[in-house]
């Protein structure tokens, strides 16, 4: 294992200290329990939008804390769900009197721990709602989930709902919007190599030099099948076709196309893949109105990519375009 770390047992805390220094104007980082909070929290009369999950997927979630997106994020240990006390602390630190919306990726530990935290916060008189995102079309169940996994669509969900909350939309409205996005977003990914969890010291799985895992999860969970590596003109359709068939998407649909790197994939390759995806969508009469390209929900140093499609309407376009200022996404401010 070759990593720029000291002790695997303290890697998350060490990284959070660096993050706090790098983004002191945007973030306030608490260490026990670990919570990343926007610097101006709590914002009075604003719904607090909170998410979190295991570390190792950076910039998700802490990199999306700030104006126009998340009010707080709860970083668990690498590939491990945050604890209920972390989520409860996030709710308490961001409570502006308008309630909190928890955005939860569909992994068993995340769902259970966020649910417990919501109950604890409710006992203190804070109104909390939860939504679970399950946008991965690759598999119905995995090692970590009952049902589909939450993957790349999480980034889009956090941006759209964060923009609505920033505008003063109430808790009912934010929850309804979140459920709308969840119903209209689909994703699928592939891996060329595995990531290595620091405390494990070895790759999570092994692929032959000529193999890739199609439908991989963000923790290295198995996908649909292992297949020979091919050219990008074969890889991109292998991801895009299952997405298009699932919702389904069709001619005339307006979409946001998110081409995501899994941590070890150069932008050179991501832009190449994105161009292929745009061409294939255009051939079907699907209109790409908004785009996002880059490593925004990763799996340590995994080489691979995922595609996400969100079906758009005027409301979602306006909220996507709304100003955002976080460590990882910034525009309009």
Coordinates of C-alpha atoms in Angstrom, one line a residue:
X1 CA 0.0 0.0 0.0
X2 CA 1.4 3.4 -1.1
X3 CA -0.6 6.3 0.4
X4 CA 0.3 9.8 1.7
X5 CA -0.9 9.1 5.3
X6 CA 0.5 8.6 8.8
X7 CA -1.6 6.2 10.9
X8 CA -4.6 4.5 9.1
X9 CA -6.5 4.9 12.4
X10 CA -6.3 8.7 12.3
X11 CA -6.5 9.3 8.6
X12 CA -10.0 10.8 8.6
X13 CA -9.3 13.2 11.5
X14 CA -6.0 14.2 10.0
X15 CA -7.7 15.0 6.7
X16 CA -10.4 17.0 8.4
X17 CA -7.8 19.2 10.0
X18 CA -6.3 19.9 6.7
X19 CA -9.7 20.6 5.2
X20 CA -10.5 23.0 8.0
X21 CA -7.4 25.0 7.3
X22 CA -7.9 25.0 3.5
X23 CA -11.4 26.2 3.7
X24 CA -11.6 28.2 6.9
X25 CA -13.8 30.9 5.2
X26 CA -16.4 28.3 4.3
X27 CA -16.3 25.6 7.0
X28 CA -16.3 25.0 10.7
X29 CA -15.0 21.5 11.5
X30 CA -15.8 19.8 14.7
X31 CA -13.8 16.7 15.6
X32 CA -15.7 14.9 18.5
X33 CA -18.0 13.8 17.0
X34 CA -16.7 14.6 13.5
X35 CA -19.0 17.1 11.7
X36 CA -18.4 19.6 8.9
X37 CA -20.6 22.6 9.2
X38 CA -21.0 25.8 7.1
X39 CA -19.2 28.7 8.7
X40 CA -22.3 30.8 9.1
X41 CA -24.5 28.1 10.7
X42 CA -27.1 28.1 12.0
X43 CA -28.9 30.3 9.4
X44 CA -32.1 31.6 11.0
X45 CA -35.4 30.4 9.5
X46 CA -33.7 28.2 7.0
X47 CA -34.2 24.5 6.5
X48 CA -30.9 22.7 7.4
X49 CA -29.9 20.3 4.6
X50 CA -27.6 17.6 6.0
X51 CA -25.9 14.5 4.6
X52 CA -23.0 12.3 5.2
X53 CA -21.5 8.9 4.8
X54 CA -18.2 7.0 5.0
X55 CA -15.0 8.9 4.1
X56 CA -13.1 8.0 1.0
X57 CA -15.7 9.5 -1.4
X58 CA -14.3 13.0 -1.4
X59 CA -15.4 15.6 -2.2
X60 CA -18.6 14.0 -1.1
X61 CA -20.0 15.1 1.4
X62 CA -17.9 17.7 3.2
X63 CA -16.8 19.3 0.0
X64 CA -20.4 20.3 -0.7
X65 CA -21.0 22.1 2.6
X66 CA -21.6 25.8 2.1
X67 CA -24.0 28.4 0.8
X68 CA -26.4 27.0 -1.7
X69 CA -25.8 23.3 -0.9
X70 CA -25.3 21.5 2.5
X71 CA -25.5 23.0 5.9
X72 CA -23.5 20.1 7.4
X73 CA -21.9 16.8 6.6
X74 CA -21.1 13.8 8.8
X75 CA -17.9 12.0 7.8
X76 CA -17.7 8.4 9.0
X77 CA -14.6 6.3 9.0
X78 CA -13.4 5.2 5.5
X79 CA -16.4 3.4 3.8
X80 CA -18.2 3.3 7.2
X81 CA -21.5 5.0 8.1
X82 CA -21.4 8.0 10.4
X83 CA -22.7 7.3 13.9
X84 CA -26.1 8.7 15.2
X85 CA -24.3 11.1 17.5
X86 CA -22.5 12.7 14.5
X87 CA -25.8 13.2 12.7
X88 CA -27.5 14.5 15.9
X89 CA -24.7 17.0 16.4
X90 CA -25.0 18.2 12.8
X91 CA -28.8 18.8 13.3
X92 CA -28.2 20.7 16.5
X93 CA -25.4 22.8 15.1
X94 CA -27.5 23.9 12.1
X95 CA -30.9 24.3 13.6
X96 CA -32.2 27.6 12.5
X97 CA -35.8 26.9 13.6
X98 CA -37.1 25.6 10.3
X99 CA -36.3 21.9 10.7
X100 CA -33.8 19.7 9.0
X101 CA -33.8 17.5 5.9
X102 CA -31.5 14.5 6.0
X103 CA -30.2 13.2 2.6
X104 CA -29.3 9.6 3.0
X105 CA -27.6 7.2 0.5
X106 CA -29.2 3.8 0.5
X107 CA -26.8 1.8 2.5
X108 CA -28.0 -0.2 5.5
X109 CA -25.8 1.4 8.1
X110 CA -26.5 5.0 6.8
X111 CA -30.2 4.5 6.8
X112 CA -30.3 3.0 10.3
X113 CA -28.0 5.6 11.9
X114 CA -29.6 8.6 10.3
X115 CA -33.0 7.3 11.3
X116 CA -31.8 6.9 14.9
X117 CA -30.5 10.5 14.9
X118 CA -33.7 11.8 13.5
X119 CA -35.6 10.2 16.4
X120 CA -33.1 11.8 18.9
X121 CA -33.5 15.2 17.3
X122 CA -37.3 14.9 17.3
X123 CA -37.1 14.2 21.1
X124 CA -35.4 17.6 21.5
X125 CA -38.2 19.3 19.5
X126 CA -36.4 19.7 16.2
X127 CA -38.5 18.6 13.2
X128 CA -36.5 16.3 11.0
X129 CA -37.4 14.6 7.7
X130 CA -35.3 12.0 5.8
X131 CA -35.1 11.0 2.1
X132 CA -33.2 8.0 0.8
X133 CA -31.6 8.2 -2.6
X134 CA -31.2 4.9 -4.6
X135 CA -30.2 5.9 -8.1
X136 CA -27.9 3.0 -9.1
X137 CA -29.5 1.0 -11.8
X138 CA -26.8 -1.7 -11.8
X139 CA -28.1 -4.0 -9.1
X140 CA -31.2 -4.5 -7.0
X141 CA -29.2 -5.4 -3.8
X142 CA -25.6 -5.4 -2.8
X143 CA -23.3 -6.3 0.1
X144 CA -24.3 -3.0 1.8
X145 CA -27.9 -2.4 0.8
X146 CA -31.5 -3.7 0.6
X147 CA -32.5 -2.3 -2.8
X148 CA -30.5 0.0 -5.0
X149 CA -27.5 1.9 -3.9
X150 CA -27.2 5.6 -3.6
X151 CA -24.4 6.9 -5.9
X152 CA -23.7 9.8 -8.3
X153 CA -27.2 11.2 -8.1
X154 CA -26.5 12.3 -4.5
X155 CA -24.4 15.2 -5.7
X156 CA -27.2 16.5 -7.9
X157 CA -29.8 16.0 -5.2
X158 CA -27.7 17.9 -2.6
X159 CA -27.2 20.8 -5.0
X160 CA -30.9 21.2 -6.1
X161 CA -32.3 20.8 -2.6
X162 CA -29.6 23.0 -1.1
X163 CA -30.5 25.8 -3.5
X164 CA -34.2 25.5 -2.6
X165 CA -33.5 25.7 1.1
X166 CA -31.2 28.7 0.5
X167 CA -34.2 30.5 -1.1
X168 CA -36.3 29.9 1.9
X169 CA -38.4 26.9 0.8
X170 CA -40.0 25.3 3.8
X171 CA -39.4 21.7 5.1
X172 CA -42.4 20.3 3.3
X173 CA -41.3 21.9 0.0
X174 CA -37.7 20.7 0.4
X175 CA -38.8 17.2 1.1
X176 CA -41.2 17.1 -1.9
X177 CA -38.4 18.5 -4.2
X178 CA -36.0 15.8 -2.9
X179 CA -38.4 13.0 -3.7
X180 CA -39.0 14.5 -7.1
X181 CA -35.3 14.5 -7.9
X182 CA -34.9 10.9 -6.6
X183 CA -37.6 9.8 -8.9
X184 CA -35.9 11.3 -11.9
X185 CA -32.2 10.5 -11.5
X186 CA -30.4 7.3 -12.5
X187 CA -26.7 6.2 -12.5
X188 CA -24.3 3.4 -13.3
X189 CA -20.6 3.0 -12.9
X190 CA -17.6 0.8 -13.9
X191 CA -14.2 0.1 -12.3
X192 CA -10.9 -0.6 -14.0
X193 CA -9.0 -1.0 -10.7
X194 CA -9.9 -1.2 -7.0
X195 CA -9.3 1.3 -4.3
X196 CA -7.4 0.3 -1.1
X197 CA -8.9 1.1 2.3
X198 CA -6.1 2.4 4.5
X199 CA -6.8 0.1 7.5
X200 CA -7.1 -3.0 5.2
X201 CA -3.8 -2.3 3.4
X202 CA -4.8 -4.2 0.2
X203 CA -7.2 -3.7 -2.7
X204 CA -10.8 -4.4 -2.0
X205 CA -11.0 -6.6 -5.1
X206 CA -8.7 -7.8 -7.9
X207 CA -9.2 -7.4 -11.6
X208 CA -7.1 -9.0 -14.3
X209 CA -5.3 -6.6 -16.6
X210 CA -7.9 -7.1 -19.3
X211 CA -10.9 -7.0 -17.0
X212 CA -13.3 -4.4 -15.7
X213 CA -16.3 -4.5 -13.3
X214 CA -19.5 -3.2 -14.9
X215 CA -22.0 -1.8 -12.4
X216 CA -19.5 -1.3 -9.5
X217 CA -20.6 0.3 -6.3
X218 CA -18.7 3.2 -4.6
X219 CA -17.4 0.9 -1.9
X220 CA -16.1 -1.7 -4.4
X221 CA -19.3 -3.8 -4.2
X222 CA -19.6 -6.2 -7.2
X223 CA -21.6 -5.0 -10.2
X224 CA -23.5 -6.8 -12.9
X225 CA -20.6 -8.7 -14.4
X226 CA -16.9 -8.7 -15.1
X227 CA -16.2 -8.2 -18.8
X228 CA -13.1 -7.6 -21.0
X229 CA -11.9 -4.0 -21.1
X230 CA -12.8 -2.4 -24.4
X231 CA -12.5 1.0 -26.1
X232 CA -14.4 4.0 -24.8
X233 CA -16.9 3.7 -27.6
X234 CA -18.0 0.3 -26.0
X235 CA -17.7 1.3 -22.4
X236 CA -19.9 4.4 -22.5
X237 CA -22.9 2.7 -24.1
X238 CA -22.5 -0.1 -21.5
X239 CA -23.3 2.4 -18.8
X240 CA -25.7 4.6 -20.7
X241 CA -28.1 2.0 -22.1
X242 CA -29.2 0.6 -18.7
X243 CA -29.8 4.1 -17.4
X244 CA -31.9 5.1 -20.4
X245 CA -34.0 1.9 -20.2
X246 CA -34.6 2.2 -16.5
X247 CA -36.6 5.4 -16.1
X248 CA -37.0 5.4 -19.1
X249 CA -35.5 8.4 -20.9
X250 CA -36.7 9.2 -24.4
X251 CA -36.7 11.7 -27.3
X252 CA -37.5 15.2 -26.2
X253 CA -36.4 14.7 -22.6
X254 CA -34.2 17.5 -21.1
X255 CA -31.4 16.1 -18.9
X256 CA -28.4 17.0 -16.8
X257 CA -25.5 14.6 -17.7
X258 CA -23.0 14.0 -14.9
X259 CA -19.8 12.2 -15.9
X260 CA -18.0 11.3 -12.7
X261 CA -14.5 10.0 -12.0
X262 CA -14.0 7.4 -9.3
X263 CA -10.8 8.9 -7.9
X264 CA -8.0 7.7 -10.2
X265 CA -9.3 8.6 -13.6
X266 CA -7.7 11.5 -15.5
X267 CA -9.9 14.3 -16.7
X268 CA -8.6 13.6 -20.2
X269 CA -10.5 10.3 -20.1
X270 CA -13.6 11.7 -18.5
X271 CA -14.0 14.4 -21.1
X272 CA -13.5 11.8 -23.8
X273 CA -16.2 9.7 -22.3
X274 CA -18.5 12.7 -21.8
X275 CA -18.3 13.6 -25.4
X276 CA -19.3 10.1 -26.4
X277 CA -22.3 10.2 -24.0
X278 CA -23.4 13.5 -25.3
X279 CA -23.3 12.2 -28.9
X280 CA -25.3 9.1 -28.0
X281 CA -27.9 11.1 -26.2
X282 CA -28.2 13.5 -29.2
X283 CA -28.8 10.6 -31.5
X284 CA -31.8 9.6 -29.4
X285 CA -33.2 13.1 -29.4
X286 CA -32.4 13.6 -25.7
X287 CA -31.4 17.2 -24.9
X288 CA -28.4 17.7 -22.6
X289 CA -29.1 21.1 -21.0
X290 CA -26.7 21.0 -18.1
X291 CA -23.5 19.1 -17.5
X292 CA -21.0 18.3 -14.7
X293 CA -17.7 16.5 -15.4
X294 CA -15.1 15.6 -12.8
X295 CA -14.4 13.5 -9.7
X296 CA -17.2 14.5 -7.4
X297 CA -18.2 11.1 -5.7
X298 CA -15.1 8.9 -5.6
X299 CA -13.9 5.6 -4.3
X300 CA -10.5 6.4 -3.0
X301 CA -8.0 5.9 -5.9
X302 CA -10.3 3.6 -8.0
X303 CA -9.8 4.0 -11.7
X304 CA -13.3 4.1 -13.3
X305 CA -16.2 6.3 -14.0
X306 CA -20.0 6.6 -13.6
X307 CA -22.7 8.3 -15.6
X308 CA -25.7 10.0 -14.1
X309 CA -28.8 11.4 -15.8
X310 CA -31.3 13.7 -14.2
X311 CA -34.5 14.5 -16.1
X312 CA -34.9 18.2 -16.0
X313 CA -37.7 20.7 -16.0
X314 CA -37.7 24.5 -15.6
X315 CA -37.7 24.3 -11.8
X316 CA -34.7 22.0 -11.6
X317 CA -32.7 24.0 -14.2
X318 CA -33.3 27.2 -12.2
X319 CA -32.2 25.5 -8.9
X320 CA -29.2 23.9 -10.5
X321 CA -28.1 27.3 -11.9
X322 CA -28.6 29.0 -8.5
X323 CA -25.5 30.3 -6.8
X324 CA -23.4 27.9 -4.8
X325 CA -20.2 28.4 -2.8
X326 CA -18.6 25.2 -1.4
X327 CA -15.1 23.8 -1.5
X328 CA -16.0 21.6 -4.5
X329 CA -18.7 23.5 -6.3
X330 CA -18.8 27.2 -6.9
X331 CA -20.6 29.4 -9.3
X332 CA -22.8 32.5 -9.3
X333 CA -21.2 34.0 -6.1

